[in-house]
Amino acid sequence: FWLKGRSLLIPKPSCARQPGAAMANLRMSRLAVLALAAPWVAAGFNCPPARHGANAAAVMMKGSEGTFLPVLTNQPPGTTTAMEVAIIAVHDHIADAETYFEDAVKAARGSGNLATTLVVAPAFPDQFCTSDMWAKGATAKSSQVSLALTWTGGLWMFGMTSDGTTGNEPSSFAALDAVITWVHEQYPGVKKIQLVGFDHGAEMLARWA
């Protein structure tokens, strides 16, 4: 099947936002349709990553201390090289971020734009993971151990809050907002951000937008 994404021009945030609130400072550009092949079989979420441990990074959740969202990226955090676009690829319901990371990298390479494209694939896990477990094979590691946000039963697709009992758990929409902010902070050379959803991931992006 074909997979749709929205092309967004996203200015750097100028003020703090409430978790899960709509992005007030988004400026929509033309709608883009990306064709990326989805695999027949996927492995699901692995902590640490089964194939891309060196690409693992952690987006720390501000306002929910001690938690993070796992992501994969083809450029190490802190890269200042000018890049034309960042692709944020949201996985299907099985949370196999690695396969969709590979597909996005392959698409960028096939178009001849990999050198100027940042690929970020967030994972919305359904199982226990810590930041040191996730970044086991990565060169850049967090100085503190944090717990990955988790969503039982695929509730991340609907923007629901993550698992927990503190009453301060961020929603999947807030987590996606945090990924966008993290891209701006860690990759200041990015000119445009493009979000791509896969099946249930596309549904989640439609609700988030």
Coordinates of N, CA, C and O in Angstrom, one line a residue, residues 17 19-21 124 151 156-160 170-178 203-209:
R17 N 5.1 25.0 25.7 CA 3.8 24.5 25.3 C 3.3 23.6 26.3 O 4.0 22.9 26.9
P19 N 1.6 20.0 27.3 CA 1.6 18.7 26.6 C 0.3 18.4 25.9 O -0.7 18.6 26.5
G20 N 0.4 18.0 24.7 CA -0.7 17.6 23.9 C -1.5 18.7 23.3 O -2.4 18.5 22.5
A21 N -1.1 19.9 23.5 CA -1.8 21.1 22.9 C -1.4 21.1 21.4 O -0.4 20.6 21.0
F124 N 7.1 4.3 19.7 CA 6.1 4.4 20.8 C 6.0 3.0 21.4 O 5.2 2.2 21.0
W151 N 3.0 2.7 25.9 CA 1.5 2.8 25.6 C 1.0 1.4 25.5 O 1.4 0.6 24.6
W156 N -1.2 5.0 21.7 CA -0.4 6.1 21.2 C -1.0 6.6 19.9 O -0.9 7.8 19.6
M157 N -1.7 5.7 19.2 CA -2.3 6.1 17.9 C -3.3 7.1 18.0 O -3.7 7.9 17.1
F158 N -3.9 7.2 19.2 CA -5.1 8.1 19.4 C -4.7 9.4 20.3 O -5.5 10.1 20.7
G159 N -3.4 9.5 20.5 CA -2.9 10.7 21.3 C -3.1 10.6 22.8 O -3.1 11.5 23.5
M160 N -3.3 9.3 23.2 CA -3.6 9.1 24.6 C -2.3 9.3 25.5 O -1.2 9.2 25.0
P170 N 2.9 12.2 29.8 CA 2.7 12.9 28.6 C 1.9 12.0 27.6 O 2.0 10.8 27.6
S171 N 1.2 12.7 26.7 CA 0.5 12.0 25.6 C 1.5 11.7 24.5 O 2.6 12.3 24.4
S172 N 1.0 10.9 23.5 CA 1.8 10.6 22.4 C 2.0 11.9 21.5 O 3.0 12.1 20.8
F173 N 0.9 12.7 21.5 CA 1.0 14.0 20.8 C 2.1 14.9 21.4 O 2.9 15.5 20.6
A174 N 2.1 14.9 22.7 CA 3.2 15.7 23.4 C 4.5 15.2 23.1 O 5.5 15.9 22.9
A175 N 4.6 13.8 23.0 CA 5.9 13.2 22.7 C 6.4 13.5 21.3 O 7.6 13.8 21.1
L176 N 5.4 13.5 20.4 CA 5.8 13.9 19.0 C 6.2 15.4 18.9 O 7.2 15.7 18.2
D177 N 5.5 16.2 19.7 CA 6.0 17.6 19.8 C 7.4 17.7 20.3 O 8.2 18.5 19.8
A178 N 7.7 16.9 21.3 CA 9.0 16.9 21.9 C 10.1 16.5 20.9 O 11.2 17.0 20.9
E203 N -2.5 7.6 10.6 CA -3.7 8.0 11.3 C -3.4 8.8 12.5 O -4.1 9.8 12.8
M204 N -2.3 8.4 13.2 CA -1.9 9.2 14.4 C -1.5 10.6 13.9 O -1.9 11.6 14.6
L205 N -0.8 10.8 12.8 CA -0.4 12.1 12.4 C -1.6 12.9 12.0 O -1.6 14.1 12.2
A206 N -2.6 12.3 11.3 CA -3.8 13.0 11.0 C -4.5 13.6 12.2 O -5.0 14.7 12.2
R207 N -4.5 12.8 13.2 CA -5.2 13.3 14.5 C -4.3 14.4 15.1 O -4.9 15.3 15.7
W208 N -3.0 14.2 15.1 CA -2.1 15.2 15.8 C -2.2 16.5 15.0 O -2.2 17.6 15.7
A209 N -2.2 16.5 13.7 CA -2.2 17.7 12.9 C -3.5 18.5 13.1 O -3.4 19.7 13.0

